Amino acid sequence: MSTLVKPLTPSAQGPAPAGPWRAWLAGPGVRYLLLLLPALMVVAFVVYPTVATVIHSFYRLDPVGRVTGFAGVANYRMLFAEPVFLQVLRNTAIYAVASVVLSIALAFGMAMLLSGKVFVNRLLLLGIFSPTVMPTIAAANIWLYFLAPQLGLFTHLLGDFGIKNANLLGEPNTALGALVALFVWKYAPYFTLFLMAGLQAIPQNVRDALRTEDPHGWHSLRKVVLPIMAPMLAFVITLAVIYAMETVDPVYVMTQGGPANGTNLVMFYLYQLGFSYYSWGPAAALSGLLLGGLSSLSALSLIALERRSFHWA
Amino acid sequence: MGVKRSPWRRGAEGGVLALIALIWGFPTLWVLYATFAGTGTTAGFTFANLIAAWNTAPFAEYTLNTIVIVGGLLLSQGIVGLVVGFILARYEFPGKSLITAIFLLQIVVPVYAVLIQDYQIIQGLHLLNTRVGIMLPYAVSGIAVLAFRQAFRSVPRELEEAARLDGYDMLGVFRRVYLPRVGPAAVAFAVITITYHWTDFLWPLIVTSSDAARPVVVGLALLAEASESGLQWNLLAAGTAIVIIPVLVVFAIGTRRILASFAATFDWH
């Protein structure tokens, strides 16, 4: 009989005896000790570098990166005096605006199309989300081949439409356009995932009602869907801006910033300043600017994600 | 579906989706085709390109490096996230908000903005061109800490009190009450961290100077660079295939589960 009655509470299996060692483990001292190492790691690799980046941007740095004297704003002045940097800023602005607008608009449309479907073909999903699971380097390799002059697949396709011997990566404008297209192709499905999750916030009966009351959907889109989606949209747009600003992998593989710096984006320029030209002073100044810009954006996205009270319109 | 739509419209929507899937999936199809379709004398299905690419670059070494780096980071970020997340969720103590702020800062400051400083620290520690050097700046993840803190917070206090009445001390309560209830958060964190570090490029690129520590993504980029000086495209396609096939298989097997877990994690009700 007793074998049939299984002990239901864990206590019946017997908790471990509370020795002095375990008592100390539960005390407050060990908590600080456990927090200390992780916190120190963050201080060493995030907090200290952040402070040092800002401070170093006001000092003269030798080619090895050592401080040799106070520089005031000379590093910043050197950075902005370089015409290439102004072009980099222009490139990055055009690239970021075009990439973010196109990818978010497409993602929104795809989310609307996909969210109503109870059953979507697995092959369809695999096709749409294959760019999402692919590393950007791999994607850039494939695109490099598609766009290659003469042998590229897309180049051949253009040839069939009467555009002979196109060299899209050889012209500054079309090369930047190709980078934008790669961004949209790579990230639109990823943003779709977030927006689909956001669309779930609209109750099914509201959706059904909207479909009968407002068959064309424009009114409900403006008055119902967009307001409900606003926090998620804010989060995804911030994310898109951060990703666009941090773009470096496709530049490295597809163009190396060329032709004539036409596709040199801010992150690739930072890499060049530091690791190709050993120009650490202007690199520190640029790091300082990126730090301010990217950190504020990340803080915004965090607020949007945590508080969910990020409204507009 | 509460309301029926016209079949014309459903067909049009399906057609648009199919077209998008075809365009978006085409590069993947092309890589697989260029890798496995033989040309000339070896027409049909062939592993020749894959084997040739595997031998052109030290892919075995690259893959091992990637596994060590991603696995090591998963372990260290996971353990730190669990321990710190638990302490922050469960205890009040002086200095708590300062410590929370430090971990928040880790999320807010992008590694890319402090790239040069981190490089100099790794250089100073003589860890350039090592896997540890690649991992060290990422060893602690603020996202993991926040995710687990949130998961621990949502465990009802009554469960803990019941376990205490049964005679468990804090360690026992952690193991038996809290740990079994953070599964979803752990899965979400693992997916995010694995994809991020598996595809990370710029940091491993600047830290490494030889194949000894290079992850597979950096190796592939260098292969592409070499291809501009005359490497055959088939080899590059096969190299790309080596990198993407594992994830495609995982994604193909778990498509619905992965998409559903994503929707659940970001379901803002």
XYZ file of N, CA, C and O in Angstrom, chain B residues 5-158:
616
model
N -13.714 36.148 -48.041
C -13.285 37.140 -49.018
C -13.540 36.590 -50.401
O -13.648 35.384 -50.578
N -13.575 37.459 -51.367
C -13.819 36.987 -52.716
C -12.643 36.115 -53.146
O -11.505 36.406 -52.816
N -12.932 35.028 -53.845
C -11.861 34.128 -54.258
C -10.841 34.852 -55.141
O -9.651 34.546 -55.117
N -11.319 35.847 -55.893
C -10.403 36.593 -56.756
C -9.319 37.273 -55.930
O -8.138 37.193 -56.197
N -9.786 37.909 -54.842
C -8.847 38.641 -54.007
C -7.891 37.684 -53.284
O -6.701 37.950 -53.166
N -8.444 36.544 -52.789
C -7.574 35.578 -52.102
C -6.522 35.048 -53.062
O -5.361 34.887 -52.705
N -6.952 34.805 -54.301
C -6.013 34.317 -55.302
C -4.925 35.337 -55.578
O -3.742 34.995 -55.655
N -5.312 36.600 -55.669
C -4.335 37.657 -55.938
C -3.338 37.758 -54.796
O -2.133 37.865 -55.012
N -3.845 37.690 -53.546
C -2.949 37.761 -52.392
C -1.973 36.589 -52.389
O -0.781 36.753 -52.128
N -2.506 35.413 -52.691
C -1.648 34.227 -52.750
C -0.589 34.375 -53.830
O 0.569 34.013 -53.617
N -0.997 34.928 -54.968
C -0.054 35.119 -56.062
C 1.064 36.073 -55.689
O 2.236 35.810 -55.971
N 0.690 37.185 -55.019
C 1.701 38.158 -54.584
C 2.682 37.494 -53.623
O 3.900 37.629 -53.744
N 2.133 36.725 -52.664
C 3.001 36.045 -51.694
C 3.939 35.064 -52.381
O 5.122 34.979 -52.057
N 3.401 34.328 -53.359
C 4.222 33.342 -54.063
C 5.344 34.041 -54.823
O 6.490 33.581 -54.825
N 5.014 35.190 -55.428
C 6.021 35.941 -56.178
C 7.119 36.442 -55.233
O 8.310 36.311 -55.516
N 6.699 36.992 -54.085
C 7.674 37.467 -53.091
C 8.562 36.311 -52.644
O 9.794 36.427 -52.586
N 7.950 35.165 -52.349
C 8.720 34.002 -51.886
C 9.734 33.577 -52.937
O 10.868 33.218 -52.609
N 9.313 33.659 -54.199
C 10.217 33.242 -55.283
C 11.408 34.199 -55.393
O 12.566 33.773 -55.455
N 11.124 35.513 -55.381
C 12.216 36.491 -55.491
C 13.129 36.403 -54.281
O 14.351 36.378 -54.398
N 12.521 36.323 -53.081
C 13.325 36.326 -51.852
C 14.116 35.024 -51.692
O 15.195 35.011 -51.137
N 13.537 33.926 -52.179
C 14.211 32.646 -52.023
C 15.168 32.323 -53.159
O 15.948 31.382 -53.059
N 15.101 33.106 -54.230
C 15.885 32.779 -55.420
C 17.395 32.671 -55.174
O 18.017 31.708 -55.623
N 18.007 33.638 -54.467
C 19.459 33.526 -54.232
C 19.854 32.216 -53.552
O 20.870 31.610 -53.900
N 19.022 31.768 -52.593
C 19.314 30.499 -51.917
C 19.246 29.346 -52.913
O 20.134 28.483 -52.950
N 18.178 29.342 -53.721
C 18.027 28.289 -54.733
C 19.240 28.275 -55.654
O 19.770 27.220 -55.998
N 19.672 29.483 -56.035
C 20.779 29.588 -56.978
C 22.082 29.029 -56.395
O 22.817 28.314 -57.063
N 22.328 29.327 -55.124
C 23.531 28.804 -54.478
C 23.498 27.282 -54.465
O 24.493 26.618 -54.784
N 22.340 26.718 -54.104
C 22.230 25.262 -54.058
C 22.426 24.680 -55.451
O 23.104 23.663 -55.630
N 21.845 25.359 -56.459
C 21.990 24.874 -57.841
C 23.455 24.926 -58.279
O 24.001 23.946 -58.791
N 24.099 26.092 -58.037
C 25.488 26.256 -58.478
C 26.415 25.288 -57.752
O 27.459 24.899 -58.272
N 26.040 24.894 -56.541
C 26.879 23.981 -55.765
C 26.710 22.537 -56.215
O 27.692 21.811 -56.410
N 25.459 22.118 -56.397
C 25.205 20.695 -56.576
C 24.980 20.262 -58.019
O 24.987 19.063 -58.301
N 24.766 21.239 -58.930
C 24.554 20.849 -60.321
C 25.904 20.749 -61.024
O 26.684 21.700 -61.030
N 26.180 19.586 -61.573
C 27.450 19.398 -62.270
C 27.415 20.022 -63.646
O 26.351 20.292 -64.207
N 28.590 20.313 -64.175
C 28.652 20.871 -65.528
C 29.511 19.961 -66.393
O 30.345 19.207 -65.880
N 29.323 20.062 -67.689
C 30.167 19.323 -68.634
C 30.076 17.823 -68.425
O 28.991 17.244 -68.481
N 31.222 17.206 -68.109
C 31.272 15.744 -68.038
C 30.527 15.207 -66.823
O 30.066 14.074 -66.824
N 30.429 16.014 -65.762
C 29.786 15.511 -64.554
C 28.379 16.081 -64.410
O 28.000 16.561 -63.343
N 27.595 16.083 -65.481
C 26.243 16.612 -65.422
C 25.431 15.826 -64.404
O 25.671 14.647 -64.173
N 24.455 16.523 -63.784
C 23.644 15.881 -62.754
C 24.074 16.342 -61.376
O 24.727 17.372 -61.216
N 23.708 15.541 -60.382
C 23.989 15.910 -59.001
C 25.431 15.587 -58.639
O 25.936 14.521 -58.956
N 26.112 16.541 -57.994
C 27.523 16.289 -57.660
C 27.923 16.951 -56.349
O 27.422 18.015 -55.991
N 28.803 16.272 -55.622
C 29.366 16.843 -54.410
C 30.741 17.457 -54.683
O 31.393 17.945 -53.771
N 31.171 17.422 -55.959
C 32.544 17.824 -56.295
C 32.853 19.254 -55.842
O 33.900 19.517 -55.247
N 31.912 20.192 -56.115
C 32.147 21.579 -55.734
C 32.280 21.735 -54.225
O 33.142 22.471 -53.738
N 31.392 21.031 -53.517
C 31.392 21.130 -52.063
C 32.723 20.649 -51.506
O 33.333 21.301 -50.649
N 33.191 19.508 -52.017
C 34.463 18.948 -51.536
C 35.622 19.874 -51.897
O 36.503 20.144 -51.074
N 35.591 20.401 -53.126
C 36.668 21.301 -53.559
C 36.715 22.550 -52.684
O 37.795 22.988 -52.272
N 35.543 23.125 -52.373
C 35.512 24.327 -51.534
C 36.018 24.011 -50.141
O 36.775 24.782 -49.548
N 35.592 22.867 -49.610
C 36.011 22.446 -48.277
C 37.535 22.355 -48.206
O 38.140 22.650 -47.184
N 38.162 21.967 -49.328
C 39.615 21.824 -49.350
C 40.351 23.107 -49.732
O 41.539 23.239 -49.481
N 39.627 24.059 -50.379
C 40.270 25.302 -50.788
C 40.599 26.177 -49.589
O 41.648 26.811 -49.527
N 39.668 26.234 -48.642
C 39.882 27.020 -47.436
C 39.729 26.090 -46.245
O 39.041 25.081 -46.344
N 40.375 26.412 -45.116
C 40.279 25.509 -43.953
C 38.914 25.600 -43.277
O 38.789 26.101 -42.162
N 37.879 25.101 -43.963
C 36.525 25.231 -43.440
C 36.323 24.450 -42.145
O 35.534 24.856 -41.288
N 37.045 23.308 -42.015
C 36.897 22.527 -40.785
C 37.348 23.369 -39.590
O 36.674 23.439 -38.563
N 38.496 24.034 -39.759
C 39.020 24.885 -38.698
C 38.061 26.055 -38.406
O 37.757 26.351 -37.258
N 37.601 26.712 -39.486
C 36.658 27.823 -39.323
C 35.413 27.381 -38.556
O 34.949 28.062 -37.650
N 34.871 26.222 -38.991
C 33.630 25.747 -38.373
C 33.847 25.449 -36.898
O 33.027 25.824 -36.054
N 34.976 24.814 -36.587
C 35.286 24.523 -35.180
C 35.373 25.826 -34.383
O 34.811 25.939 -33.290
N 36.061 26.827 -34.948
C 36.163 28.125 -34.259
C 34.793 28.707 -33.986
O 34.514 29.189 -32.883
N 33.921 28.684 -35.010
C 32.581 29.233 -34.828
C 31.838 28.490 -33.727
O 31.205 29.110 -32.868
N 31.936 27.156 -33.725
C 31.222 26.374 -32.718
C 31.736 26.713 -31.316
O 30.952 26.919 -30.382
N 33.066 26.808 -31.172
C 33.638 27.125 -29.857
C 33.188 28.517 -29.411
O 32.766 28.720 -28.267
N 33.254 29.496 -30.334
C 32.909 30.874 -29.970
C 31.439 30.988 -29.591
O 31.086 31.501 -28.525
N 30.570 30.480 -30.472
C 29.132 30.616 -30.219
C 28.719 29.802 -28.988
O 27.984 30.295 -28.125
N 29.255 28.572 -28.870
C 28.933 27.737 -27.712
C 29.430 28.353 -26.413
O 28.705 28.397 -25.419
N 30.664 28.856 -26.433
C 31.223 29.470 -25.238
C 30.418 30.688 -24.804
O 30.129 30.866 -23.614
N 30.024 31.514 -25.773
C 29.253 32.712 -25.440
C 27.868 32.341 -24.923
O 27.360 32.957 -23.986
N 27.265 31.329 -25.526
C 25.950 30.875 -25.075
C 26.034 30.466 -23.611
O 25.192 30.839 -22.786
N 27.088 29.717 -23.280
C 27.278 29.226 -21.917
C 27.503 30.386 -20.946
O 26.823 30.509 -19.929
N 28.473 31.269 -21.292
C 28.821 32.315 -20.331
C 27.682 33.336 -20.196
O 27.316 33.722 -19.093
N 27.075 33.737 -21.323
C 25.960 34.689 -21.239
C 24.770 34.077 -20.514
O 24.075 34.748 -19.753
N 24.539 32.777 -20.749
C 23.405 32.091 -20.128
C 23.578 31.997 -18.621
O 22.664 32.346 -17.852
N 24.759 31.544 -18.171
C 24.990 31.387 -16.728
C 24.919 32.746 -16.035
O 24.228 32.917 -15.030
N 25.616 33.748 -16.614
C 25.592 35.085 -16.008
C 24.168 35.632 -15.994
O 23.716 36.194 -14.991
N 23.443 35.435 -17.108
C 22.068 35.927 -17.188
C 21.189 35.305 -16.113
O 20.407 35.994 -15.455
N 21.324 33.981 -15.918
C 20.518 33.280 -14.910
C 20.829 33.794 -13.513
O 19.924 34.156 -12.756
N 22.124 33.847 -13.177
C 22.516 34.221 -11.812
C 22.171 35.678 -11.527
O 21.481 36.000 -10.556
N 22.621 36.579 -12.417
C 22.382 38.008 -12.191
C 20.891 38.328 -12.297
O 20.353 39.079 -11.478
N 20.230 37.742 -13.298
C 18.791 37.967 -13.454
C 18.032 37.553 -12.203
O 17.113 38.240 -11.759
N 18.440 36.412 -11.616
C 17.763 35.928 -10.412
C 17.970 36.881 -9.236
O 17.023 37.257 -8.546
N 19.222 37.290 -9.032
C 19.507 38.180 -7.908
C 18.756 39.508 -8.067
O 18.157 40.018 -7.121
N 18.734 40.036 -9.288
C 18.051 41.322 -9.507
C 16.537 41.181 -9.374
O 15.849 42.121 -8.975
N 16.004 40.009 -9.714
C 14.552 39.834 -9.652
C 14.088 39.578 -8.231
O 12.976 39.941 -7.849
N 14.933 38.973 -7.402
C 14.472 38.362 -6.169
C 14.906 39.116 -4.918
O 14.293 38.951 -3.864
N 15.961 39.945 -5.007
C 16.484 40.576 -3.793
C 16.479 42.090 -3.899
O 16.558 42.656 -4.986
N 16.383 42.727 -2.715
C 16.589 44.168 -2.616
C 17.894 44.379 -1.863
O 18.137 43.710 -0.855
N 18.739 45.255 -2.341
C 19.992 45.519 -1.627
C 20.529 46.866 -2.080
O 20.175 47.348 -3.166
N 21.386 47.478 -1.230
C 21.925 48.791 -1.612
C 22.754 48.683 -2.896
O 23.479 47.705 -3.083
N 22.620 49.655 -3.765
C 23.405 49.645 -5.004
C 22.751 48.884 -6.127
O 23.316 48.748 -7.216
N 21.527 48.378 -5.907
C 20.879 47.552 -6.922
C 20.611 48.322 -8.206
O 20.852 47.825 -9.311
N 20.150 49.585 -8.068
C 19.813 50.337 -9.282
C 21.067 50.674 -10.080
O 21.038 50.680 -11.313
N 22.182 50.897 -9.383
C 23.442 51.176 -10.088
C 23.858 49.943 -10.893
O 24.228 50.044 -12.066
N 23.764 48.767 -10.258
C 24.170 47.542 -10.944
C 23.239 47.246 -12.130
O 23.695 46.873 -13.213
N 21.931 47.480 -11.935
C 20.996 47.311 -13.050
C 21.364 48.247 -14.196
O 21.345 47.857 -15.364
N 21.721 49.480 -13.847
C 22.068 50.465 -14.874
C 23.286 50.013 -15.677
O 23.346 50.209 -16.889
N 24.258 49.386 -14.989
C 25.456 48.915 -15.693
C 25.074 47.889 -16.768
O 25.543 47.949 -17.905
N 24.166 46.964 -16.407
C 23.775 45.950 -17.388
C 22.909 46.539 -18.503
O 22.969 46.101 -19.639
N 22.105 47.561 -18.153
C 21.327 48.251 -19.190
C 22.254 48.933 -20.186
O 22.022 48.917 -21.398
N 23.331 49.508 -19.646
C 24.292 50.200 -20.501
C 24.895 49.238 -21.526
O 25.182 49.615 -22.663
N 25.076 47.979 -21.101
C 25.631 46.981 -22.010
C 24.727 46.802 -23.236
O 25.201 46.535 -24.331
N 23.411 46.974 -23.045
C 22.490 46.855 -24.186
C 22.524 48.119 -25.025
O 22.506 48.073 -26.253
N 22.564 49.269 -24.342
C 22.397 50.548 -25.036
C 23.626 50.908 -25.873
O 23.507 51.406 -26.983
N 24.833 50.637 -25.338
C 26.044 50.988 -26.086
C 26.369 49.882 -27.077
O 26.660 48.764 -26.689
N 26.269 50.151 -28.378
C 26.579 49.113 -29.353
C 28.077 48.836 -29.387
O 28.885 49.768 -29.286
N 28.428 47.564 -29.480
C 29.841 47.175 -29.492
C 30.595 47.929 -30.592
O 31.741 48.312 -30.425
N 29.903 48.177 -31.714
C 30.553 48.829 -32.842
C 31.074 50.217 -32.507
O 32.051 50.671 -33.082
N 30.401 50.914 -31.571
C 30.816 52.275 -31.244
C 32.068 52.286 -30.366
O 32.776 53.287 -30.308
N 32.343 51.189 -29.662
C 33.539 51.135 -28.810
C 34.531 50.101 -29.342
O 35.401 49.627 -28.630
N 34.381 49.812 -30.629
C 35.197 48.806 -31.305
C 36.695 49.027 -31.101
O 37.444 48.106 -30.750
N 37.137 50.277 -31.295
C 38.572 50.565 -31.271
C 39.121 50.403 -29.858
O 40.183 49.805 -29.661
N 38.379 50.899 -28.863
C 38.823 50.750 -27.472
C 38.884 49.273 -27.084
O 39.847 48.827 -26.452
N 37.841 48.517 -27.450
C 37.835 47.089 -27.126
C 39.013 46.381 -27.802
O 39.636 45.498 -27.213
N 39.317 46.794 -29.023
C 40.449 46.205 -29.742
C 41.745 46.447 -28.967
O 42.561 45.542 -28.803
N 41.890 47.697 -28.470
C 43.127 48.018 -27.745
C 43.221 47.255 -26.427
O 44.309 46.870 -26.002
N 42.065 47.018 -25.782
C 42.081 46.235 -24.537
C 42.527 44.789 -24.834
O 43.407 44.244 -24.159
N 41.931 44.204 -25.870
C 42.286 42.825 -26.233
C 43.761 42.748 -26.629
O 44.465 41.799 -26.284
N 44.238 43.789 -27.310
C 45.647 43.863 -27.679
C 46.525 43.922 -26.430
O 47.517 43.204 -26.323
N 46.116 44.753 -25.465
C 46.860 44.896 -24.224
C 46.925 43.597 -23.428
O 47.893 43.325 -22.730
N 45.853 42.791 -23.547
C 45.817 41.502 -22.839
C 46.531 40.403 -23.632
O 46.546 39.252 -23.213
N 47.119 40.762 -24.780
C 47.779 39.799 -25.678
C 46.835 38.682 -26.097
O 47.216 37.522 -26.149
N 45.592 39.046 -26.375
C 44.600 38.047 -26.776
C 44.158 38.223 -28.226
O 43.192 37.614 -28.653
N 44.872 39.081 -28.991
C 44.548 39.206 -30.408
C 44.753 37.856 -31.076
O 45.634 37.093 -30.683
N 43.909 37.586 -32.095
C 44.009 36.335 -32.840
C 43.771 35.096 -31.972
O 44.355 34.043 -32.217
N 42.917 35.248 -30.943
C 42.500 34.068 -30.181
C 40.976 34.060 -30.099
O 40.337 35.094 -30.237
N 40.437 32.852 -29.879
C 38.980 32.749 -29.748
C 38.513 33.458 -28.483
O 37.456 34.089 -28.471
N 39.316 33.365 -27.411
C 38.956 34.057 -26.160
C 38.877 35.563 -26.406
O 37.973 36.239 -25.909
N 39.802 36.081 -27.209
C 39.794 37.504 -27.512
C 38.521 37.930 -28.231
O 38.007 39.018 -28.009
N 38.021 37.054 -29.112
C 36.765 37.356 -29.806
C 35.600 37.340 -28.823
O 34.699 38.161 -28.884
N 35.634 36.400 -27.880
C 34.488 36.205 -26.987
C 34.429 37.228 -25.849
O 33.350 37.640 -25.443
N 35.594 37.639 -25.337
C 35.645 38.384 -24.074
C 34.708 39.603 -24.001
O 33.965 39.736 -23.028
N 34.695 40.503 -25.000
C 33.830 41.676 -24.864
C 32.344 41.322 -24.828
O 31.531 42.105 -24.350
N 31.987 40.124 -25.325
C 30.583 39.723 -25.376
C 30.201 38.788 -24.231
O 29.080 38.309 -24.176
N 31.147 38.487 -23.322
C 30.927 37.418 -22.342
C 29.692 37.645 -21.484
O 29.048 36.702 -21.056
N 29.370 38.916 -21.216
C 28.176 39.226 -20.433
C 27.168 39.911 -21.344
O 27.521 40.824 -22.076
N 25.919 39.435 -21.313
C 24.890 40.017 -22.168
C 23.784 40.647 -21.333
O 23.132 39.972 -20.535
N 23.599 41.949 -21.531
C 22.526 42.653 -20.825
C 21.159 42.121 -21.221
O 20.250 42.024 -20.386
N 21.001 41.742 -22.499
C 19.724 41.195 -22.971
C 19.380 39.936 -22.172
O 18.247 39.754 -21.739
N 20.383 39.058 -21.963
C 20.145 37.823 -21.219
C 19.732 38.149 -19.789
O 18.774 37.577 -19.255
N 20.455 39.093 -19.161
C 20.131 39.469 -17.783
C 18.685 39.969 -17.698
O 17.903 39.535 -16.848
N 18.308 40.871 -18.610
C 16.948 41.424 -18.586
C 15.893 40.355 -18.847
O 14.860 40.309 -18.177
N 16.175 39.476 -19.833
C 15.193 38.437 -20.189
C 14.944 37.517 -18.998
O 13.789 37.225 -18.649
N 16.034 37.078 -18.344
C 15.852 36.157 -17.220
C 15.270 36.869 -16.003
O 14.478 36.294 -15.262
N 15.654 38.138 -15.796
C 15.067 38.884 -14.693
C 13.543 38.919 -14.837
O 12.793 38.660 -13.905
N 13.111 39.229 -16.078
C 11.682 39.292 -16.351
C 11.018 37.940 -16.105
O 9.947 37.854 -15.503
N 11.659 36.863 -16.567
C 11.078 35.524 -16.413
C 10.980 35.149 -14.939
O 9.959 34.609 -14.495
N 12.025 35.453 -14.141
C 11.999 35.118 -12.718
C 10.941 35.931 -11.983
O 10.298 35.447 -11.063
N 10.767 37.183 -12.400
C 9.780 38.040 -11.751
C 8.372 37.496 -11.902
O 7.528 37.675 -11.043
N 8.115 36.842 -13.053
C 6.745 36.406 -13.320
C 6.420 35.080 -12.633
O 5.299 34.598 -12.727
N 7.394 34.482 -11.915
C 7.091 33.271 -11.147
C 6.341 33.679 -9.885
O 6.807 34.531 -9.141
N 5.143 33.081 -9.623
C 4.358 33.487 -8.453
C 5.125 33.244 -7.160
O 5.737 32.186 -6.980
N 5.053 34.207 -6.245
C 5.755 34.097 -4.972
C 5.235 32.939 -4.114
O 5.961 32.372 -3.299
N 3.936 32.594 -4.299
C 3.347 31.531 -3.475
C 4.115 30.223 -3.658
O 4.292 29.461 -2.717
